[in-house]
C-alpha positions as YAML, in Angstrom:
chain: A
units: angstrom
residues:
- id: 1
  name: MET
  ca: [65.62, 222.75, -42.19]
- id: 2
  name: THR
  ca: [66.77, 219.53, -40.55]
- id: 3
  name: ASP
  ca: [64.76, 217.21, -38.38]
- id: 4
  name: THR
  ca: [64.91, 218.08, -34.68]
- id: 5
  name: LEU
  ca: [64.73, 214.40, -33.69]
- id: 6
  name: THR
  ca: [67.31, 211.69, -34.15]
- id: 7
  name: SER
  ca: [66.54, 208.85, -36.53]
- id: 8
  name: GLU
  ca: [65.70, 206.52, -33.62]
- id: 9
  name: GLU
  ca: [63.45, 209.09, -31.94]
- id: 10
  name: ARG
  ca: [61.63, 209.76, -35.22]
- id: 11
  name: SER
  ca: [61.19, 206.02, -35.76]
- id: 12
  name: ARG
  ca: [59.71, 205.56, -32.28]
- id: 13
  name: ARG
  ca: [57.36, 208.50, -32.77]
- id: 14
  name: MET
  ca: [56.16, 207.31, -36.19]
- id: 15
  name: ALA
  ca: [55.57, 203.80, -34.79]
- id: 16
  name: LEU
  ca: [52.96, 205.36, -32.48]
- id: 17
  name: VAL
  ca: [50.82, 206.48, -35.43]
- id: 18
  name: ARG
  ca: [47.88, 204.10, -35.49]
- id: 19
  name: ALA
  ca: [46.10, 202.74, -38.53]
- id: 20
  name: VAL
  ca: [42.91, 201.60, -36.77]
- id: 21
  name: ASP
  ca: [40.97, 202.68, -33.68]
- id: 22
  name: THR
  ca: [42.24, 206.25, -33.97]
- id: 23
  name: ARG
  ca: [40.61, 209.01, -31.92]
- id: 24
  name: PRO
  ca: [38.66, 210.41, -34.92]
- id: 25
  name: GLU
  ca: [37.52, 206.92, -35.89]
- id: 26
  name: MET
  ca: [36.34, 206.17, -32.35]
- id: 27
  name: VAL
  ca: [34.36, 209.45, -32.25]
- id: 28
  name: VAL
  ca: [32.60, 208.55, -35.51]
- id: 29
  name: ARG
  ca: [31.94, 204.99, -34.36]
- id: 30
  name: ARG
  ca: [30.35, 206.18, -31.10]
- id: 31
  name: LEU
  ca: [28.28, 208.77, -32.97]
- id: 32
  name: ILE
  ca: [26.95, 206.24, -35.51]
- id: 33
  name: PHE
  ca: [26.32, 203.56, -32.87]
- id: 34
  name: GLY
  ca: [24.44, 206.13, -30.77]
- id: 35
  name: MET
  ca: [22.25, 206.90, -33.79]
- id: 36
  name: GLY
  ca: [21.18, 203.25, -33.83]
- id: 37
  name: TYR
  ca: [23.17, 201.98, -36.80]
- id: 38
  name: ARG
  ca: [25.19, 198.77, -36.61]
- id: 39
  name: TYR
  ca: [28.28, 198.11, -38.68]
- id: 40
  name: ARG
  ca: [31.30, 195.89, -39.28]
- id: 41
  name: LEU
  ca: [34.85, 197.15, -38.85]
- id: 42
  name: HIS
  ca: [37.87, 197.16, -41.16]
- id: 43
  name: ARG
  ca: [36.70, 194.72, -43.82]
- id: 44
  name: ARG
  ca: [39.88, 193.56, -45.53]
- id: 45
  name: ASP
  ca: [37.92, 191.93, -48.33]
- id: 46
  name: LEU
  ca: [36.86, 195.37, -49.62]
- id: 47
  name: PRO
  ca: [39.16, 197.77, -51.47]
- id: 48
  name: GLY
  ca: [40.82, 200.23, -49.10]
- id: 49
  name: THR
  ca: [39.70, 198.35, -45.94]
- id: 50
  name: PRO
  ca: [36.86, 200.74, -45.00]
- id: 51
  name: ASP
  ca: [36.66, 201.80, -41.36]
- id: 52
  name: LEU
  ca: [32.93, 201.04, -41.18]
- id: 53
  name: MET
  ca: [30.86, 198.79, -43.43]
- id: 54
  name: PHE
  ca: [27.07, 198.59, -43.58]
- id: 55
  name: ARG
  ca: [26.36, 195.45, -45.61]
- id: 56
  name: SER
  ca: [22.58, 195.75, -45.92]
- id: 57
  name: ARG
  ca: [22.91, 199.37, -47.06]
- id: 58
  name: ARG
  ca: [25.84, 198.64, -49.43]
- id: 59
  name: ALA
  ca: [27.60, 201.58, -47.79]
- id: 60
  name: VAL
  ca: [31.06, 202.17, -46.33]
- id: 61
  name: VAL
  ca: [32.54, 205.00, -44.29]
- id: 62
  name: PHE
  ca: [36.17, 206.04, -44.21]
- id: 63
  name: VAL
  ca: [37.47, 208.28, -41.41]
- id: 64
  name: HIS
  ca: [40.45, 210.17, -42.82]
- id: 65
  name: GLY
  ca: [43.02, 212.22, -40.97]
- id: 66
  name: CYS
  ca: [43.41, 215.57, -42.73]
- id: 67
  name: PHE
  ca: [47.23, 215.39, -42.63]
- id: 68
  name: TRP
  ca: [47.71, 211.83, -43.87]
- id: 69
  name: HIS
  ca: [45.04, 211.95, -46.58]
- id: 70
  name: ARG
  ca: [45.61, 215.59, -47.69]
- id: 71
  name: HIS
  ca: [42.24, 217.19, -47.04]
- id: 72
  name: GLU
  ca: [42.03, 219.90, -49.68]
- id: 73
  name: GLY
  ca: [41.94, 223.41, -48.20]
- id: 74
  name: CYS
  ca: [42.28, 222.25, -44.58]
- id: 75
  name: ALA
  ca: [44.80, 223.83, -42.21]
- id: 76
  name: LEU
  ca: [45.54, 220.39, -40.74]
- id: 77
  name: ALA
  ca: [46.83, 219.21, -44.14]
- id: 78
  name: ARG
  ca: [50.02, 221.24, -43.93]
- id: 79
  name: THR
  ca: [53.26, 219.92, -45.38]
- id: 80
  name: PRO
  ca: [56.16, 219.34, -42.97]
- id: 81
  name: LYS
  ca: [59.07, 221.74, -43.32]
- id: 82
  name: SER
  ca: [61.78, 219.07, -43.22]
- id: 83
  name: ARG
  ca: [62.29, 216.43, -45.93]
- id: 84
  name: VAL
  ca: [59.71, 218.15, -48.12]
- id: 85
  name: GLU
  ca: [60.35, 215.92, -51.16]
- id: 86
  name: PHE
  ca: [59.85, 212.74, -49.11]
- id: 87
  name: TRP
  ca: [56.62, 213.97, -47.52]
- id: 88
  name: LYS
  ca: [55.20, 215.33, -50.77]
- id: 89
  name: ALA
  ca: [55.72, 211.98, -52.52]
- id: 90
  name: LYS
  ca: [54.34, 209.99, -49.56]
- id: 91
  name: LEU
  ca: [51.25, 212.13, -49.00]
- id: 92
  name: ASP
  ca: [50.48, 212.47, -52.71]
- id: 93
  name: GLY
  ca: [50.76, 208.68, -52.95]
- id: 94
  name: ASN
  ca: [48.24, 208.34, -50.11]
- id: 95
  name: ARG
  ca: [45.81, 210.63, -51.93]
- id: 96
  name: ASP
  ca: [46.24, 208.75, -55.23]
- id: 97
  name: ARG
  ca: [45.72, 205.37, -53.52]
- id: 98
  name: ASP
  ca: [42.58, 206.68, -51.79]
- id: 99
  name: ALA
  ca: [41.13, 207.79, -55.13]
- id: 100
  name: ARG
  ca: [41.80, 204.37, -56.69]
- id: 101
  name: LYS
  ca: [40.18, 202.53, -53.76]
- id: 102
  name: LEU
  ca: [37.12, 204.80, -53.70]
- id: 103
  name: GLU
  ca: [36.66, 204.28, -57.44]
- id: 104
  name: ALA
  ca: [36.98, 200.48, -57.03]
- id: 105
  name: LEU
  ca: [34.32, 200.51, -54.32]
- id: 106
  name: SER
  ca: [31.98, 202.61, -56.45]
- id: 107
  name: GLN
  ca: [32.49, 200.30, -59.42]
- id: 108
  name: ALA
  ca: [31.61, 197.35, -57.17]
- id: 109
  name: GLY
  ca: [28.30, 199.00, -56.24]
- id: 110
  name: TRP
  ca: [29.20, 200.42, -52.81]
- id: 111
  name: ARG
  ca: [28.19, 203.89, -51.67]
- id: 112
  name: VAL
  ca: [31.15, 205.69, -50.08]
- id: 113
  name: CYS
  ca: [31.30, 208.44, -47.47]
- id: 114
  name: VAL
  ca: [34.56, 210.05, -46.30]
- id: 115
  name: VAL
  ca: [34.56, 211.75, -42.90]
- id: 116
  name: TRP
  ca: [37.46, 214.14, -42.38]
- id: 117
  name: GLU
  ca: [39.12, 214.67, -39.01]
- id: 118
  name: CYS
  ca: [38.29, 218.41, -39.05]
- id: 119
  name: GLU
  ca: [34.57, 217.65, -39.46]
- id: 120
  name: LEU
  ca: [34.45, 216.25, -35.92]
- id: 121
  name: LYS
  ca: [34.24, 219.81, -34.57]
- id: 122
  name: ASP
  ca: [30.59, 220.01, -35.64]
- id: 123
  name: GLN
  ca: [29.16, 216.69, -34.48]
- id: 124
  name: GLY
  ca: [25.57, 217.79, -35.00]
- id: 125
  name: GLY
  ca: [26.20, 218.58, -38.66]
- id: 126
  name: LEU
  ca: [28.26, 215.42, -39.07]
- id: 127
  name: ALA
  ca: [25.47, 213.30, -37.54]
- id: 128
  name: GLU
  ca: [22.96, 214.78, -39.99]
- id: 129
  name: ARG
  ca: [25.27, 214.18, -42.96]
- id: 130
  name: LEU
  ca: [25.87, 210.56, -41.87]
- id: 131
  name: ARG
  ca: [22.13, 209.97, -41.33]
- id: 132
  name: GLN
  ca: [21.36, 211.27, -44.83]
- id: 133
  name: PHE
  ca: [24.13, 209.11, -46.30]
- id: 134
  name: LEU
  ca: [23.09, 205.94, -44.48]
- id: 135
  name: ASP
  ca: [19.36, 206.37, -45.09]
- id: 136
  name: GLY
  ca: [19.85, 207.50, -48.70]
...
């Protein structure tokens, strides 16, 4: 199957994909702030540039999109039907890089929590999981 967009249209569309301040990230930030926790954003001096960093708790939170980070068993982590080889290599590379960065953070003594995009549907459960992680 070929791409339904021209190369220029695809380029424009992909340029709109944000790396920071995404909708899922903003939902998690508002939830955590509302729970009374304070954090720093996008610390480039830490492996993987965590979305949220809690220095005094030695904890970081990543907010991952299910598609881009290949959430195992999630319907949102589907593989595109066009250019399958390209997408498989790219998305597998994302997953491998994530694993390396999470391991580096753990080795440096940081506690790591990954929040998946699909988990935002149950904000009550997510809030409880985040509270346990941050207070643990």
